[in-house]
């Protein structure tokens, strides 16, 4: 609750200030939905003097090489020397030495830009110019768009217009004393901590200027804006020191639409949910006394491993196959938990050369690596980074874990991720299998495990996280029939949901794309109904009909109707009152009105008494 309010608070301060968005995606990639691939000009200040940071490299080794590239006015060369604490423009700079270059930034249409021209020295690509020569100070897509030339026609002598990313402080930042927004390109090994020390500003200010929640993960080949209140001075001593180990904290937060409405929604929702659960508790209470003590002990011993407090990062990075590694270091920036570095040969061996037999879905394969069953999925570079990012914040026994990944071959440049694949497959298949049916106590255990995993996502990490695709195909069972939630993915901002949504889902999500934990609660209710009946219901009509009797309107026959709803494979080999208790809980979860659904906290209280 407090977290949600914090997020809402955060979202409201950031939207009122109108700073610039950080674009997570690699310089050469252009997921077109990303804000921040250029900085928008939305302030009364339409142009300004500002700075950018450039690093000396093989091609541009001296300050004069760099000032030539950026067409710095010769009158200003002394100023540039002073700015960079150098005495001679022709002194060789160590590779990676950062220099500050003053630029004129101005608003051109929708975006800020600093105009430069570049004469192509030989055959090259837009991505090479934008990402290597100009060190990601603009995206290759922007460069392509601003120049009419086809990429194939780039040849020695072609003159390109190069609009570099820059920004002027908006009215809000100016009122706080920010004078310059320096464009800084991130490279591998950079952390916000280093940046903070180099420029002597606080992490909060850094993050706020880039519209990021505190402690985000940042990536190489992207740019960051550094808000400075005075003329820049870079502390170069820091550059040489050992980078401190990067901290890890979430970047993905739950979309909050209609913030104040949502706030009331949560308050009221929890209150109503709690009342409903009190009723459910009363029903269940009758059963609690009958529980045997060993069950409680079993529960405690299991849960000692899955409480909120142990979500600590695992040990430092482990390199598996250091010689023929195919892991791109780009993916690992900022990752402080252990991930394996698989070689493409290992993956080929595991999947028999990505054979049809091993295929389990679109771009997904299963296989064995070191006698452990794994799922291998190929996905876009950007998505892989986000999956790594999400999993780096999640470590829970009831959530399928990420073992590692592999950068892929040159021919197939998309990376692979390697995930745990619990051996008994997905819950839907297990429920479908009538011959080897799930006994009652396994089903309550599965419900409890799923609830524990969701409770962790909703309450134990920060910012809180909504899974949004909880269903019986995304729940996997281990050899000992414990459940793990799979398919934990980064939330796509503003992506169209309707196409990806399958089955009976929360109506507010389907209709308005409204995203909150309550969507997961609804989905959990559906999973409970499937556990009870083993049926699958794509539109909810069947489930609504068969649980209508729980409304209390109908008189008598309640147990009869429950029995007819239950999975016939159970053959009445289950405690009727427990089944009723789960059915009541499920019904509360699938209420149309999210306000009436209980919270995961409430659900845990009910289930913990049953397992
Ligand atoms: C600036 O942003 C605000 C909201 O963020 C918007 O209402 C306004 O129209 C924008 N102004 C310009 C000039 O784009
Ligand atoms: C860099 O400067 C040196 C001399 O200062 C010059 O010889 C060299 O050609 C320059 N390189 C580029 C890429 O301009
Ligand atoms: C500038 O360089 C001199 C030596 O070249 C060094 O002693 C001094 O600390 C540097 N100043 C800053 C602010 O880095
Ligand atoms: C910025 O523009 C002014 C006037 O147009 C010019 O005098 C100055 O040299 C420019 N500064 C840079 C860094 O290009
Ligand atoms: C920068 O280039 C754009 C064309 O892309 C042009 O419209 C704009 O006037 C130029 N700005 C300056 C300050 O020269
Ligand atoms: C990303 O940045 C690294 C340096 O940190 C550079 O070597 C590499 O070429 C860049 N990647 C792309 C795709 O430009």
XYZ file of C-alpha atoms and ligand atoms in Angstrom:
695
model
C 0.000 0.000 0.000
C 2.689 2.413 1.038
C 4.675 1.433 -2.074
C 1.750 2.039 -4.337
C 1.206 5.445 -2.823
C 4.912 6.147 -3.200
C 4.745 5.256 -6.865
C 1.710 7.414 -7.334
C 3.480 10.237 -5.558
C 6.548 9.713 -7.700
C 4.522 9.653 -10.886
C 2.753 12.835 -9.954
C 5.882 14.806 -9.151
C 7.570 13.658 -12.300
C 4.688 14.467 -14.568
C 4.381 17.944 -13.169
C 7.981 18.828 -13.876
C 8.214 17.890 -17.551
C 11.861 16.820 -17.687
C 13.183 14.487 -20.340
C 12.693 10.736 -20.634
C 15.575 8.301 -20.562
C 15.630 5.973 -23.569
C 16.791 2.519 -22.498
C 17.275 1.175 -25.973
C 20.594 0.740 -27.692
C 21.768 3.500 -30.015
C 21.430 1.276 -33.072
C 17.987 -0.041 -32.153
C 14.771 1.820 -32.629
C 11.860 0.368 -30.759
C 9.621 3.138 -32.004
C 7.513 3.294 -28.885
C 10.323 4.677 -26.768
C 10.030 8.212 -25.539
C 13.391 9.853 -25.086
C 15.076 8.746 -28.298
C 15.191 12.535 -28.797
C 14.618 15.178 -26.174
C 11.438 17.120 -26.743
C 11.470 20.869 -26.566
C 8.763 21.909 -24.282
C 9.972 24.955 -22.407
C 9.972 28.677 -22.870
C 13.732 28.504 -23.460
C 14.138 27.655 -27.146
C 17.919 27.639 -27.327
C 20.823 27.545 -24.945
C 24.512 27.016 -24.620
C 25.217 23.611 -23.144
C 27.797 20.822 -23.250
C 28.243 17.280 -24.321
C 30.722 14.685 -23.192
C 32.896 12.874 -25.713
C 35.544 10.233 -25.113
C 38.885 10.191 -26.809
C 39.284 7.072 -28.930
C 41.502 5.454 -31.566
C 40.229 7.741 -34.292
C 39.979 10.982 -32.332
C 42.985 10.990 -30.088
C 43.667 14.628 -29.390
C 41.527 17.503 -28.269
C 41.961 19.164 -31.644
C 40.684 16.005 -33.353
C 37.587 16.182 -31.202
C 37.022 19.909 -31.637
C 37.357 19.390 -35.403
C 34.661 16.759 -35.275
C 32.357 19.108 -33.406
C 33.313 22.156 -35.498
C 34.204 24.188 -32.443
C 34.840 27.818 -33.304
C 38.662 28.374 -33.216
C 38.054 31.477 -31.068
C 36.839 29.188 -28.382
C 39.712 26.735 -28.365
C 41.322 28.306 -25.307
C 38.064 28.089 -23.494
C 37.767 24.393 -24.398
C 41.302 23.761 -23.149
C 40.508 25.424 -19.863
C 37.227 23.590 -19.575
C 39.033 20.297 -19.898
C 42.050 21.213 -17.785
C 44.418 20.635 -20.713
C 47.367 22.693 -21.869
C 47.832 21.663 -25.473
C 45.210 20.756 -28.060
C 47.557 18.285 -29.738
C 48.422 16.320 -26.618
C 47.537 12.653 -27.036
C 44.687 11.745 -24.739
C 44.397 8.316 -23.165
C 41.544 6.347 -24.801
C 38.374 6.906 -22.848
C 39.457 10.327 -21.511
C 36.268 12.347 -21.337
C 36.203 15.845 -22.750
C 33.505 18.456 -22.464
C 32.523 20.222 -25.666
C 30.392 23.379 -25.600
C 27.485 23.271 -28.034
C 24.610 25.458 -29.113
C 21.400 23.580 -28.534
C 18.172 24.754 -30.096
C 14.636 23.759 -30.666
C 13.866 22.531 -34.146
C 10.220 21.615 -34.452
C 9.413 19.117 -31.744
C 12.924 18.304 -30.596
C 16.052 19.936 -29.268
C 19.088 19.395 -31.393
C 22.634 20.590 -31.898
C 23.368 20.753 -35.627
C 26.626 19.392 -36.952
C 27.784 18.146 -40.272
C 29.946 15.151 -40.944
C 31.776 14.210 -44.090
C 31.801 10.458 -44.551
C 35.399 9.196 -44.848
C 34.569 5.901 -46.577
C 31.912 3.276 -46.868
C 30.056 3.027 -43.587
C 26.603 2.722 -42.051
C 24.343 5.108 -40.194
C 24.664 2.970 -37.116
C 28.456 3.165 -37.287
C 28.408 6.948 -37.547
C 25.811 7.493 -34.838
C 26.972 4.843 -32.398
C 30.735 4.746 -32.901
C 31.925 8.045 -34.376
C 29.386 10.090 -32.418
C 29.373 7.645 -29.488
C 25.574 7.281 -29.266
C 25.013 11.024 -29.001
C 22.207 10.442 -31.464
C 20.310 7.345 -32.510
C 21.094 5.813 -35.869
C 17.446 6.040 -36.772
C 17.465 9.821 -36.255
C 20.539 10.132 -38.451
C 18.853 8.090 -41.178
C 15.685 10.145 -40.971
C 17.483 13.472 -41.140
C 19.430 12.535 -44.235
C 17.794 11.655 -47.498
C 20.588 9.277 -48.512
C 19.929 5.549 -48.546
C 22.345 3.666 -46.311
C 23.851 1.948 -49.411
C 24.629 5.299 -51.001
C 26.852 6.446 -48.135
C 30.302 6.879 -49.654
C 33.451 8.899 -49.122
C 32.609 12.567 -49.386
C 28.888 12.354 -48.606
C 28.022 15.204 -46.295
C 25.604 14.339 -43.530
C 23.513 16.518 -41.295
C 24.037 15.294 -37.722
C 21.461 16.489 -35.190
C 22.911 15.508 -31.825
C 20.729 15.008 -28.765
C 20.763 17.919 -26.369
C 18.323 19.707 -24.115
C 17.753 23.033 -22.443
C 16.426 23.236 -18.894
C 12.662 23.637 -18.763
C 10.934 26.194 -16.609
C 10.622 23.808 -13.685
C 14.323 22.899 -13.664
C 15.328 26.531 -14.173
C 13.283 27.510 -11.180
C 15.347 25.003 -9.201
C 18.564 26.583 -10.403
C 19.531 24.140 -13.150
C 21.538 26.023 -15.779
C 22.829 23.293 -18.068
C 21.743 19.834 -19.121
C 24.902 18.094 -20.264
C 24.407 15.209 -22.698
C 26.398 12.257 -21.464
C 26.789 9.010 -23.430
C 26.918 5.910 -21.283
C 29.502 3.273 -22.019
C 30.077 -0.124 -20.527
C 31.114 0.041 -16.931
C 29.439 3.364 -16.304
C 27.220 3.605 -13.303
C 25.131 6.399 -11.938
C 27.323 6.375 -8.885
C 30.378 7.205 -10.983
C 28.467 9.882 -12.805
C 27.301 11.395 -9.546
C 30.866 11.610 -8.281
C 32.287 12.965 -11.535
C 29.882 15.872 -11.553
C 29.308 16.210 -7.831
C 25.526 16.066 -7.917
C 23.024 13.935 -6.103
C 21.543 10.716 -7.464
C 18.047 12.068 -6.910
C 18.707 15.078 -9.124
C 20.293 12.869 -11.786
C 17.352 10.490 -11.877
C 14.742 13.212 -11.737
C 16.232 15.012 -14.737
C 15.818 11.809 -16.742
C 12.382 10.965 -15.383
C 13.581 7.833 -13.662
C 12.588 6.468 -10.296
C 15.506 6.356 -7.844
C 18.168 3.704 -8.491
C 17.351 2.679 -12.027
C 19.407 0.377 -14.215
C 21.160 2.161 -17.057
C 22.585 0.746 -20.252
C 25.559 1.410 -22.494
C 25.031 3.159 -25.841
C 22.339 5.401 -24.402
C 22.503 9.011 -23.280
C 21.775 10.617 -19.959
C 21.203 14.260 -19.094
C 23.229 15.733 -16.270
C 21.552 18.729 -14.628
C 24.187 21.238 -13.563
C 23.629 24.377 -11.552
C 26.960 25.920 -12.491
C 29.592 25.857 -15.202
C 30.734 22.233 -15.471
C 33.857 20.934 -13.835
C 34.586 17.281 -14.238
C 36.422 15.448 -11.541
C 38.671 13.262 -13.654
C 40.232 11.551 -10.672
C 37.061 9.496 -10.426
C 37.418 8.199 -13.990
C 40.533 6.284 -13.115
C 39.304 4.748 -9.919
C 37.750 1.320 -9.711
C 34.048 1.528 -10.408
C 32.038 0.722 -7.294
C 29.779 -2.280 -7.618
C 26.531 -1.089 -9.099
C 23.479 -1.168 -6.954
C 20.416 -2.991 -8.100
C 16.962 -1.710 -7.784
C 13.834 -1.834 -9.823
C 13.052 0.296 -12.811
C 9.767 -1.256 -13.797
C 6.861 0.155 -11.968
C 3.235 -0.492 -12.339
C 1.480 1.815 -14.726
C -0.791 4.043 -12.783
C -3.538 5.594 -14.775
C -5.928 8.031 -13.196
C -3.801 8.315 -10.123
C -6.084 9.800 -7.556
C -8.910 7.560 -8.711
C -6.650 4.593 -8.352
C -5.653 5.633 -4.879
C -9.229 5.642 -3.675
C -9.723 2.432 -5.575
C -7.005 0.773 -3.551
C -8.223 2.104 -0.251
C -11.824 1.154 -0.814
C -10.833 -2.067 -2.560
C -8.773 -3.260 0.341
C -11.505 -2.411 2.824
C -14.211 -4.209 0.888
C -11.856 -7.076 0.119
C -11.041 -7.422 3.751
C -14.722 -7.722 4.704
C -15.234 -10.396 2.088
C -12.288 -12.282 3.402
C -13.580 -12.063 6.959
C -16.626 -13.953 5.717
C -14.427 -16.469 3.980
C -12.362 -16.808 7.145
C -15.464 -17.654 9.142
C -16.303 -20.458 6.756
C -12.770 -21.723 6.790
C -12.377 -21.261 10.531
C -14.510 -24.338 11.147
C -11.879 -26.321 9.394
C -8.821 -24.896 10.954
C -9.234 -26.773 14.193
C -9.275 -30.048 12.385
C -5.922 -29.408 10.806
C -3.164 -31.618 11.914
C -0.097 -30.056 13.425
C 2.399 -31.558 11.007
C 0.832 -29.681 8.185
C 1.567 -26.415 9.891
C 5.146 -27.438 10.510
C 5.568 -28.451 6.905
C 4.293 -25.097 5.819
C 6.615 -23.239 8.127
C 9.672 -25.117 6.980
C 8.850 -24.376 3.369
C 8.040 -20.761 3.860
C 11.116 -19.988 5.837
C 12.782 -19.982 2.424
C 10.322 -17.728 0.746
C 9.703 -14.851 3.048
C 10.003 -11.220 2.043
C 13.294 -10.592 3.687
C 15.464 -12.988 1.730
C 15.103 -11.436 -1.674
C 18.772 -10.626 -1.662
C 20.815 -10.683 -4.836
C 22.769 -13.833 -5.399
C 26.537 -13.875 -5.467
C 28.622 -12.038 -7.997
C 28.626 -12.810 -11.695
C 29.766 -16.241 -12.662
C 31.441 -16.818 -15.942
C 30.797 -20.299 -17.177
C 32.574 -20.823 -20.401
C 35.115 -18.104 -20.406
C 36.817 -19.199 -23.607
C 34.071 -19.694 -26.160
C 31.647 -17.392 -24.472
C 28.917 -15.899 -26.571
C 27.639 -13.541 -23.931
C 27.503 -9.926 -24.814
C 28.825 -7.873 -21.941
C 26.264 -5.213 -22.826
C 23.588 -7.371 -21.320
C 25.314 -7.624 -18.018
C 25.875 -4.022 -17.165
C 24.708 -3.442 -13.652
C 23.778 -7.052 -13.053
C 24.929 -8.109 -9.640
C 23.482 -11.571 -9.402
C 24.687 -14.762 -10.884
C 23.782 -15.594 -14.438
C 25.354 -18.270 -16.542
C 27.104 -17.417 -19.695
C 26.133 -20.165 -22.147
C 27.896 -20.790 -25.391
C 25.878 -21.361 -28.504
C 27.356 -24.873 -28.686
C 25.928 -25.717 -25.286
C 22.506 -24.591 -26.420
C 22.796 -26.571 -29.650
C 23.752 -29.673 -27.724
C 20.847 -29.168 -25.330
C 18.290 -28.768 -28.108
C 19.797 -31.230 -30.606
C 20.666 -28.362 -32.894
C 17.385 -26.513 -32.251
C 15.480 -29.471 -33.676
C 11.739 -29.547 -34.176
C 11.485 -32.173 -31.389
C 12.863 -29.729 -28.873
C 10.614 -26.885 -29.967
C 7.854 -26.033 -27.510
C 6.554 -22.861 -29.026
C 7.400 -19.897 -31.137
C 11.146 -19.355 -30.705
C 11.095 -21.560 -27.592
C 12.864 -24.857 -27.046
C 13.330 -27.219 -24.175
C 16.436 -29.154 -23.399
C 18.762 -30.468 -20.729
C 21.849 -28.610 -19.592
C 23.931 -30.246 -16.862
C 21.043 -32.630 -16.221
C 18.685 -29.816 -15.483
C 15.676 -29.266 -17.685
C 15.611 -25.792 -19.160
C 13.548 -23.688 -21.488
C 15.501 -21.757 -24.110
C 13.859 -18.767 -25.700
C 15.131 -16.473 -28.384
C 14.090 -12.863 -28.164
C 15.013 -9.388 -29.277
C 18.051 -7.846 -27.695
C 16.002 -5.152 -26.082
C 13.507 -7.643 -24.641
C 16.338 -9.801 -23.351
C 17.800 -6.875 -21.496
C 14.460 -6.182 -19.932
C 13.919 -9.797 -18.937
C 17.334 -9.795 -17.284
C 16.425 -6.537 -15.643
C 13.160 -7.858 -14.232
C 14.682 -11.119 -13.051
C 17.518 -9.315 -11.362
C 14.979 -7.891 -8.964
C 13.103 -11.105 -8.401
C 14.365 -14.092 -6.506
C 11.677 -16.347 -5.170
C 11.125 -20.059 -4.891
C 7.648 -19.796 -6.406
C 8.820 -17.941 -9.486
C 10.615 -19.590 -12.379
C 14.184 -18.352 -12.335
C 16.475 -17.175 -15.086
C 19.602 -19.361 -15.354
C 21.432 -17.288 -17.905
C 21.613 -16.435 -21.525
C 23.617 -16.532 -24.679
C 24.225 -13.750 -27.124
C 23.662 -15.887 -30.210
C 25.586 -16.293 -33.420
C 26.389 -13.720 -36.020
C 23.797 -15.171 -38.370
C 21.064 -15.011 -35.745
C 21.892 -11.923 -33.795
C 19.046 -12.282 -31.341
C 20.091 -13.530 -27.942
C 18.703 -16.560 -26.118
C 17.595 -16.690 -22.538
C 17.752 -19.889 -20.510
C 15.057 -20.385 -17.916
C 14.331 -23.010 -15.347
C 11.730 -25.519 -16.636
C 10.052 -27.408 -13.779
C 9.806 -31.052 -14.779
C 6.092 -31.653 -14.434
C 5.170 -29.082 -17.011
C 2.379 -26.573 -16.847
C -0.629 -26.740 -14.584
C -3.107 -26.793 -17.459
C -1.593 -30.005 -18.857
C -1.559 -31.609 -15.421
C -5.229 -30.781 -14.870
C -6.054 -32.120 -18.287
C -4.383 -35.435 -17.576
C -7.264 -37.457 -16.145
C -5.278 -40.679 -15.680
C -2.727 -39.219 -13.320
C -4.914 -36.604 -11.707
C -3.817 -34.095 -9.079
C -5.016 -35.059 -5.641
C -6.730 -32.488 -3.453
C -3.855 -31.666 -1.154
C -1.632 -31.045 -4.180
C -4.203 -28.597 -5.505
C -4.399 -26.577 -2.304
C -0.597 -26.567 -2.174
C -0.464 -25.270 -5.759
C -2.969 -22.525 -4.936
C -0.869 -21.582 -1.937
C 2.376 -21.554 -3.926
C 0.905 -19.370 -6.662
C -0.499 -17.005 -4.044
C 2.895 -16.841 -2.331
C 4.610 -15.965 -5.610
C 2.060 -13.266 -6.378
C 2.194 -11.945 -2.851
C 5.938 -11.550 -3.291
C 5.503 -9.605 -6.530
C 2.722 -7.439 -5.133
C 4.125 -6.682 -1.732
C 7.751 -7.664 -1.269
C 9.625 -5.940 -4.060
C 9.932 -2.292 -4.831
C 8.414 -0.951 -6.951
C 5.657 -3.487 -6.760
C 5.032 -5.537 -9.842
C 1.898 -6.915 -11.468
C 2.360 -10.139 -13.432
C -0.625 -9.600 -15.759
C -0.513 -13.013 -17.412
C -1.291 -15.380 -14.577
C -3.011 -18.447 -15.999
C -2.742 -22.200 -15.767
C -0.365 -22.310 -18.755
C 2.058 -19.980 -17.022
C 2.153 -21.983 -13.799
C 4.723 -24.778 -13.760
C 4.991 -27.757 -11.425
C 8.195 -29.231 -10.052
C 8.893 -32.922 -9.461
C 7.456 -32.559 -5.978
C 4.386 -30.783 -7.352
C 5.274 -27.371 -6.020
C 4.138 -24.526 -8.250
C 6.214 -21.786 -9.846
C 4.962 -18.785 -11.745
C 6.487 -18.455 -15.179
C 6.607 -15.869 -17.906
C 7.478 -12.941 -15.685
C 8.124 -10.291 -18.303
C 8.741 -6.607 -18.353
C 5.565 -4.616 -18.598
C 5.233 -3.041 -21.979
C 4.250 0.557 -21.699
C 1.205 1.495 -23.740
C 1.366 -1.723 -25.741
C -1.948 -2.830 -27.125
C -3.116 -5.485 -24.729
C -6.183 -6.766 -26.483
C -4.139 -8.803 -28.965
C -2.054 -10.575 -26.352
C -4.837 -11.255 -23.883
C -6.271 -14.746 -24.004
C -8.968 -16.361 -21.912
C -11.099 -14.878 -19.203
C -9.368 -11.817 -17.810
C -10.282 -8.891 -15.589
C -12.838 -6.783 -17.475
C -11.189 -3.448 -16.613
C -7.916 -4.715 -18.142
C -9.594 -5.907 -21.318
C -11.733 -2.816 -21.796
C -9.507 0.023 -20.643
C -6.067 -1.568 -20.345
C -6.191 -0.588 -16.723
C -3.262 -2.254 -15.017
C -2.998 -3.083 -11.328
C -2.484 -5.970 -8.962
C -6.224 -6.473 -9.090
C -5.796 -7.931 -12.589
C -3.645 -10.671 -11.059
C -6.191 -11.251 -8.294
C -8.843 -11.842 -10.928
C -6.567 -14.234 -12.797
C -5.768 -16.042 -9.558
C -9.505 -16.541 -9.028
C -9.736 -18.145 -12.457
C -6.827 -20.460 -11.618
C -8.623 -21.471 -8.401
C -11.761 -22.322 -10.385
C -9.665 -24.400 -12.766
C -8.041 -26.199 -9.834
C -11.490 -27.039 -8.463
C -13.130 -28.103 -11.706
C -10.174 -28.966 -13.968
C -12.168 -27.199 -16.654
C -10.959 -24.409 -18.853
C -13.251 -21.540 -19.635
C -12.261 -19.047 -22.286
C -14.948 -16.436 -21.681
C -15.974 -17.074 -18.089
C -19.556 -17.926 -18.949
C -19.330 -21.495 -17.678
C -17.581 -20.467 -14.463
C -20.059 -17.674 -13.822
C -23.001 -20.049 -14.284
C -21.549 -22.767 -12.125
C -20.598 -20.502 -9.243
C -23.794 -18.463 -9.271
C -25.140 -20.531 -6.393
C -22.446 -19.087 -4.115
C -24.182 -15.723 -4.205
C -26.423 -16.939 -1.395
C -29.633 -16.241 -3.324
C -30.446 -19.855 -4.075
C -31.837 -21.931 -1.299
C -30.486 -25.390 -0.454
C -28.643 -27.758 -2.763
C -25.476 -25.744 -2.250
C -23.232 -28.739 -1.621
C -24.868 -30.669 -4.433
C -24.140 -27.938 -6.908
C -20.593 -27.605 -5.672
C -20.071 -31.360 -6.118
C -21.264 -31.212 -9.684
C -18.860 -28.367 -10.384
C -15.827 -30.180 -8.954
C -13.388 -32.148 -11.094
C -14.941 -35.626 -11.484
C -11.453 -37.142 -11.305
C -11.359 -36.211 -7.612
C -14.190 -38.711 -7.019
C -15.390 -36.921 -3.918
C -12.029 -37.601 -2.360
C -11.774 -34.111 -0.898
C -13.058 -32.213 2.130
C -16.202 -30.488 0.972
C -15.827 -27.530 3.325
C -12.337 -26.760 2.042
C -13.625 -26.905 -1.508
C -16.442 -24.548 -0.578
C -13.952 -22.234 1.050
C -11.823 -22.104 -2.109
C -14.896 -21.596 -4.278
C -16.024 -18.644 -2.128
C -12.539 -17.176 -2.334
C -12.399 -17.680 -6.112
C -15.745 -16.010 -6.524
C -14.557 -12.966 -4.570
C -11.470 -12.779 -6.789
C -13.388 -12.752 -10.062
C -15.717 -9.923 -9.096
C -16.181 -7.581 -12.045
C -15.512 -4.587 -9.849
C -11.844 -4.527 -8.840
C -12.888 -2.774 -5.626
C -14.617 -5.914 -4.478
C -11.665 -8.232 -4.980
C -9.541 -9.161 -1.962
C -5.811 -8.400 -1.840
C -3.080 -11.038 -2.001
C -2.502 -10.428 1.690
C -6.080 -11.404 2.452
C -5.883 -14.434 0.165
C -2.730 -15.666 1.863
C -4.461 -15.503 5.214
C -7.183 -17.826 3.948
C -4.916 -20.276 2.156
C -2.333 -20.526 4.906
C -4.975 -22.118 7.086
C -5.689 -24.788 4.546
C -2.314 -26.076 3.388
C 4.319 21.007 -22.674
O 3.871 19.899 -21.871
C 2.591 20.083 -21.311
C 2.286 18.870 -20.442
O 3.404 18.108 -20.220
C 1.565 20.246 -22.383
O 0.293 20.453 -21.803
C 1.951 21.422 -23.255
O 1.059 21.530 -24.332
C 3.366 21.254 -23.797
N 3.761 22.438 -24.511
C 4.372 22.384 -25.688
C 4.790 23.687 -26.254
O 4.569 21.327 -26.267
C 44.046 13.981 -35.330
O 45.048 14.958 -35.172
C 46.313 14.592 -35.719
C 47.290 15.695 -35.430
O 46.908 16.461 -34.348
C 46.172 14.377 -37.221
O 47.403 13.939 -37.753
C 45.097 13.329 -37.465
O 44.875 13.169 -38.841
C 43.818 13.726 -36.797
N 42.846 12.671 -36.977
C 41.637 12.912 -37.430
C 40.736 11.709 -37.546
O 41.239 13.998 -37.716
C 44.168 19.803 -13.694
O 45.378 19.177 -14.080
C 46.431 19.293 -13.130
C 47.635 18.613 -13.700
O 47.655 18.602 -15.085
C 46.008 18.633 -11.834
O 46.991 18.800 -10.859
C 44.704 19.240 -11.345
O 44.236 18.550 -10.204
C 43.664 19.158 -12.424
N 42.448 19.827 -11.976
C 41.256 19.229 -11.980
C 40.094 20.029 -11.511
O 41.096 18.062 -12.364
C 26.847 29.462 -30.496
O 26.282 30.461 -31.315
C 26.897 31.745 -31.181
C 26.155 32.739 -32.041
O 25.394 32.118 -33.004
C 28.362 31.661 -31.611
O 28.999 32.885 -31.437
C 29.059 30.640 -30.765
O 30.370 30.456 -31.214
C 28.324 29.297 -30.832
N 28.916 28.400 -29.880
C 29.219 27.152 -30.192
C 29.812 26.337 -29.101
O 28.981 26.675 -31.292
C 19.313 22.827 -37.383
O 18.891 22.055 -38.487
C 17.504 22.115 -38.739
C 17.234 21.192 -39.899
O 17.271 19.893 -39.462
C 17.085 23.547 -39.037
O 15.685 23.604 -39.232
C 17.467 24.413 -37.858
O 17.189 25.768 -38.150
C 18.951 24.275 -37.568
N 19.233 25.013 -36.345
C 20.227 25.875 -36.252
C 20.380 26.559 -34.939
O 20.966 26.070 -37.180
C 28.024 0.157 -27.800
O 29.061 0.773 -27.105
C 30.307 0.119 -27.197
C 31.256 0.871 -26.325
O 30.736 0.931 -25.039
C 30.775 0.114 -28.647
O 32.017 -0.574 -28.753
C 29.741 -0.589 -29.477
O 30.092 -0.506 -30.821
C 28.389 0.040 -29.270
N 27.386 -0.761 -29.899
C 26.811 -0.380 -31.021
C 25.778 -1.299 -31.551
O 27.101 0.641 -31.583
